[in-house]
Structure formats: C-alpha cells, structure tokens
Amino acid sequence: MWSELGRIGSAAAGALLLAGGLLSKPALADIDGQSTFITEDKSMAFGFTVPDIIDDDFFFTIRFPKEYSWGAVGLGSEDMDGALVLMVYANEDGTNVTFSPRYARGRFEPTYYPNFEYITLPGTGIVDDHLVLSAHCLSGCRSWPGGYIDVSDQNQKAIFALGPKESYRSNDPAAPLRFHSRYGSFKIDMGSTKGTADAPEVSDDSTNQGTEPHLQKNGRWDAKSTMHAVVMILVFVVMLPLGVFILRVGNSPKWHAVNQFISLLGGLAGFALGVVTSFHYQRVTNAILEPLLDRSRKFVSAHQIIGYLVIAGLIGQFVVGVMHHLRYKRREITGKLTPLHIWVGRIVIFLGSINAFLGFQFALASMRNLILAGLILLLTAVISLFTFHKGLRARIRRSSAGFVFPNSSSKGHNPEPWRASGLDEDAVPYRDSVGADGTTKRGDGATDLGRREYSPSPAQIGLMDVNATRVARNNNDLGPVQSTRDFV
C-alpha cells in the first residue's frame, strides 16, 4: 500500500515539474531547429532553418517595419561582395510583399538572381505594420555566383540592411533601389539551424538565438550622390544664371569672369562625383541582357549622356569666353566669338537645368523635383525683376538726355550759332562778294546765303583770289567714299 502511494506521488511530482517547465518557457525565446537574429531596436528580425535532410534547400523568415522602403539579409559574407541577398519590399498595390533574391558583386546595388527558386509560405504579407516574408528555397540556395554557405560552419557570416524611411512599391523583383539607411553584420551558428522542415518564427518577442551581432550602424546615406546633386544644382541653376545677372545688370566683366571660373570648377567636381556614384547602382531585369540593362554602371542613361554634353559645353563656353575677352581687350571690338559664347551659355544652362530633373528621377527621388522647380521659378522671377528694373531706369535716362528744354543751358556744339541768337540768315556778315561786273565788294550782309558769293580775305597774303563758280557749287561729285576711321 505504501509503495503504491509512493509511485503515485512520484508520478504527480514529475507531472508538476513538467508542467512548470512548459509554463516557464518563453514563447519564441528558444525554438529548436532555427537561428534567430534581432537588431537592438527590433527593426530587423531574421529566422533561418536548415532541414535535417541533406539537400540544397533552407527555410527563412524576414520581418521589418513597413516605414522602411526595403529590408534585406545577406548570407555568405560579412561584406556585400559575394553575398546572397534576400530582399523584400512592398508590392505595387501595397497589399503584399515582393521578394527579390539577388547576389552582390561588390559595394554597389546587388544584381537580380533569377536562378533562386522558392515558394512563399503562410504568414507572408503585411502584418501588424510589418513586411513579413516566409519562404522555402528549393534550388540555387546554398551556392550562387561568387559565393556559398557552409551549413556546418559555426560562424557563418551574414549582413543586413534597411532602406530609407519612405514609401516604395514595386512588383518588379529587379526594381532599382535607393542607398540603405542602416546596415550591419552578424554571425550564424549553422549547427543550431538544423531542425524541422518548416518556416522559422519571428515576432516582437523574439531574441537572438544561435546568432552573434557583430556590427550595427545607423544614419548611413549616399554622400557622393547627395553632393553631386547639390553641386550641380548650384552650378547650373544658381551660379551660371547669376553670371548673366552680374554682367547685364551689374556691368562687371571682372566678377562675371570669376563666376564663370568657379562654375567651371564646380561643374568638373560635380561631374567627378557623378561618375563615382554611377558605379554604386545597377539594374538588371533579365540575366541574358545583363550587359545592356545596368542602371548606371554602363553610363548609357539619358541623364548621363546629357551630362557629358553639358560638361563639354561648359568647358567650351569658358574657353570661348577667355578668347573673346582677350580679343576685346586688344582691339576693343566684339567679333564672332561673342554670340557663340552667349548662345553656348544659354544652351548649357537650359540642358543643365533639365538634366537636374532627370537626375532626381534617375536617383529615385522624384519628389525633390518639386523643390528644384520652385528654386528655378524663384531665381527666374528675381533675375527678371532686376533686369526689368534696370531696363526701365536706362530708358528713363535716355529719354531725359534726348529732350532739350527751352531754357536749357546746354553748351553742346551748334553748327549754326546765329540761329540761336535770332539773327536772320541774310544778316550774317560776309567779308567780300563779287559783283556782276567782276569787281570785289565788301560784304554788307545784304544778300542771302543762296545768292552770296565768297572772296578770300586780304589777310591771305600771297594767295590768289578764288571765286566760287556755279558749276563747282552744283557738282554732285563728292569724291570717294570714306570710312569712319578716315575722320579720326
């Protein structure tokens, strides 16, 4: 009897201990057969499971807040180069997610990997303001161009990244993406990933399991791309139009030349930044056409081609401007270089401004075009206002200078001063005149200008009297045509 009671008591105690152990186990804190990685602020959660059966497949789950434009985890590398990138972003309707398997060949935008075969699993979608993807990779999972994962490695390298906090939607698995705003690296103990062939579970309560966080950085932005945009807008939207304003309104060739030189240096610096930035992005929608569809690394986009032309025009305009200035300084006359300098400048400003709009679209930042348009309209209005004001003042000055008031005391040249004194034309004294009989008469001012003859003064010693003849007076032959320089 006592022995029977002892067995019953032992069984009851064991049951209580088992129940207590189950109740004390956290919901998702220590799930067998999966590795879990969670960032410090819970912005990225990643679960990874390798089935017990030796094969090429694996299961994974990615979860991050939908305020981020995209999220990704890379396997097989602690850097981008050689990593298999599992990327997720919202679909076009914003009702589900788009999965984009890619592989990275360096520190630039990863390339779409069409050989990654997978199926999505239940739980995938937009859940509780989070983008969630649970998937089962079937083929192309453990090796890819440039990398692989070792399922027996206890320190398998991995990375993660989150895009900018902005809305982004696309159904294209090879859609172009903006530079990440957060990134980091971690290590996975692949031994703890082996378990049941099922999707790993992650949630807000998940903790790191079988993983070791290594590096986490926030606030990363593409400085080269941003500086390229800022410098080019300053040059083509602000500096070059300001140069026209300085010359036309300020009448300062010296500061106009300084402005042109600074604009040239800025344009060359911005061009260099643009070239460097172009190596960070690419877009491939078809593996067969990969060489033709790189987003920017092949330098064949409209924004890049127009950029070449604009920079060439900027250099040419500066050279023509220097030649024009030297010619004008030497001869003080303008030539054919003047209109060439002006029109090349106008074309450069126009194409540069248009290319700025294309650049924001090319960088997936089309909303910034509104700011650019507002800046252009503001500068155009200011320059137009000052130009109109100067033109109006110049017109008033010209009108004032060309009108002579009756009581004006102007001392300008007057070829017929007797008209101002009110003298009659016939009263103008002439020294001598020749009568009909050929005798010389002293001038008495009695005849008008049309009938009066002229005889030289007696003071002209040694000179013969020369009588004006009607034939010579009425001769219309005025001699050879003379240019303006003949009178100087």
PDB file of N, CA and C in Angstrom, residues 94 111 127 138 175 216 225-226 233 243 310 313 345 374-375 419 459 470 488:
ATOM      1  N   GLY A  94       0.487  47.683 -52.459  1.00  0.00           N
ATOM      2  CA  GLY A  94       0.674  47.879 -51.029  1.00  0.00           C
ATOM      3  C   GLY A  94      -0.099  46.900 -50.182  1.00  0.00           C
ATOM      4  N   THR A 111      22.662  42.464 -57.868  1.00  0.00           N
ATOM      5  CA  THR A 111      22.075  42.047 -59.142  1.00  0.00           C
ATOM      6  C   THR A 111      20.992  40.994 -58.899  1.00  0.00           C
ATOM      7  N   VAL A 127       1.755  42.432 -42.104  1.00  0.00           N
ATOM      8  CA  VAL A 127       1.118  42.003 -40.866  1.00  0.00           C
ATOM      9  C   VAL A 127       1.512  42.960 -39.743  1.00  0.00           C
ATOM     10  N   LEU A 138      14.158  26.271 -52.884  1.00  0.00           N
ATOM     11  CA  LEU A 138      14.193  24.925 -53.437  1.00  0.00           C
ATOM     12  C   LEU A 138      15.467  24.633 -54.215  1.00  0.00           C
ATOM     13  N   ALA A 175      13.718  45.629 -59.332  1.00  0.00           N
ATOM     14  CA  ALA A 175      13.481  47.074 -59.277  1.00  0.00           C
ATOM     15  C   ALA A 175      14.706  47.812 -58.743  1.00  0.00           C
ATOM     16  N   GLN A 216      26.463  47.158 -36.139  1.00  0.00           N
ATOM     17  CA  GLN A 216      25.200  47.805 -36.495  1.00  0.00           C
ATOM     18  C   GLN A 216      25.441  49.307 -36.601  1.00  0.00           C
ATOM     19  N   SER A 225      26.356  60.828 -53.892  1.00  0.00           N
ATOM     20  CA  SER A 225      25.195  61.156 -54.718  1.00  0.00           C
ATOM     21  C   SER A 225      24.572  62.481 -54.300  1.00  0.00           C
ATOM     22  N   THR A 226      24.463  62.698 -52.996  1.00  0.00           N
ATOM     23  CA  THR A 226      23.884  63.950 -52.498  1.00  0.00           C
ATOM     24  C   THR A 226      24.745  65.146 -52.874  1.00  0.00           C
ATOM     25  N   ILE A 233      23.327  71.494 -59.031  1.00  0.00           N
ATOM     26  CA  ILE A 233      22.230  72.463 -58.976  1.00  0.00           C
ATOM     27  C   ILE A 233      22.775  73.859 -58.716  1.00  0.00           C
ATOM     28  N   GLY A 243      25.808  84.613 -63.178  1.00  0.00           N
ATOM     29  CA  GLY A 243      26.841  85.224 -64.007  1.00  0.00           C
ATOM     30  C   GLY A 243      26.262  86.148 -65.058  1.00  0.00           C
ATOM     31  N   VAL A 310      26.668  68.509 -71.474  1.00  0.00           N
ATOM     32  CA  VAL A 310      26.637  69.756 -70.702  1.00  0.00           C
ATOM     33  C   VAL A 310      28.037  70.131 -70.212  1.00  0.00           C
ATOM     34  N   GLY A 313      30.037  71.379 -73.093  1.00  0.00           N
ATOM     35  CA  GLY A 313      29.623  72.739 -73.414  1.00  0.00           C
ATOM     36  C   GLY A 313      30.126  73.755 -72.408  1.00  0.00           C
ATOM     37  N   GLY A 345      26.343  79.395 -73.698  1.00  0.00           N
ATOM     38  CA  GLY A 345      25.961  79.549 -72.297  1.00  0.00           C
ATOM     39  C   GLY A 345      24.480  79.313 -72.074  1.00  0.00           C
ATOM     40  N   GLY A 374      10.616  74.830 -57.798  1.00  0.00           N
ATOM     41  CA  GLY A 374      10.377  76.058 -57.039  1.00  0.00           C
ATOM     42  C   GLY A 374      11.594  76.956 -57.001  1.00  0.00           C
ATOM     43  N   LEU A 375      12.785  76.367 -56.856  1.00  0.00           N
ATOM     44  CA  LEU A 375      14.021  77.155 -56.841  1.00  0.00           C
ATOM     45  C   LEU A 375      14.244  77.847 -58.175  1.00  0.00           C
ATOM     46  N   ARG A 419      21.428 131.010 -85.480  1.00  0.00           N
ATOM     47  CA  ARG A 419      20.008 130.661 -85.365  1.00  0.00           C
ATOM     48  C   ARG A 419      19.547 130.797 -83.921  1.00  0.00           C
ATOM     49  N   ALA A 459      43.818 139.160 -95.774  1.00  0.00           N
ATOM     50  CA  ALA A 459      44.843 138.655 -94.862  1.00  0.00           C
ATOM     51  C   ALA A 459      45.559 137.437 -95.415  1.00  0.00           C
ATOM     52  N   ARG A 470      29.462 128.639-110.158  1.00  0.00           N
ATOM     53  CA  ARG A 470      28.197 127.913-110.027  1.00  0.00           C
ATOM     54  C   ARG A 470      28.347 126.467-110.463  1.00  0.00           C
ATOM     55  N   VAL A 488      39.202 110.018 -88.111  1.00  0.00           N
ATOM     56  CA  VAL A 488      39.815 110.026 -86.782  1.00  0.00           C
ATOM     57  C   VAL A 488      41.246 110.550 -86.861  1.00  0.00           C
TER      58      VAL A 488
END
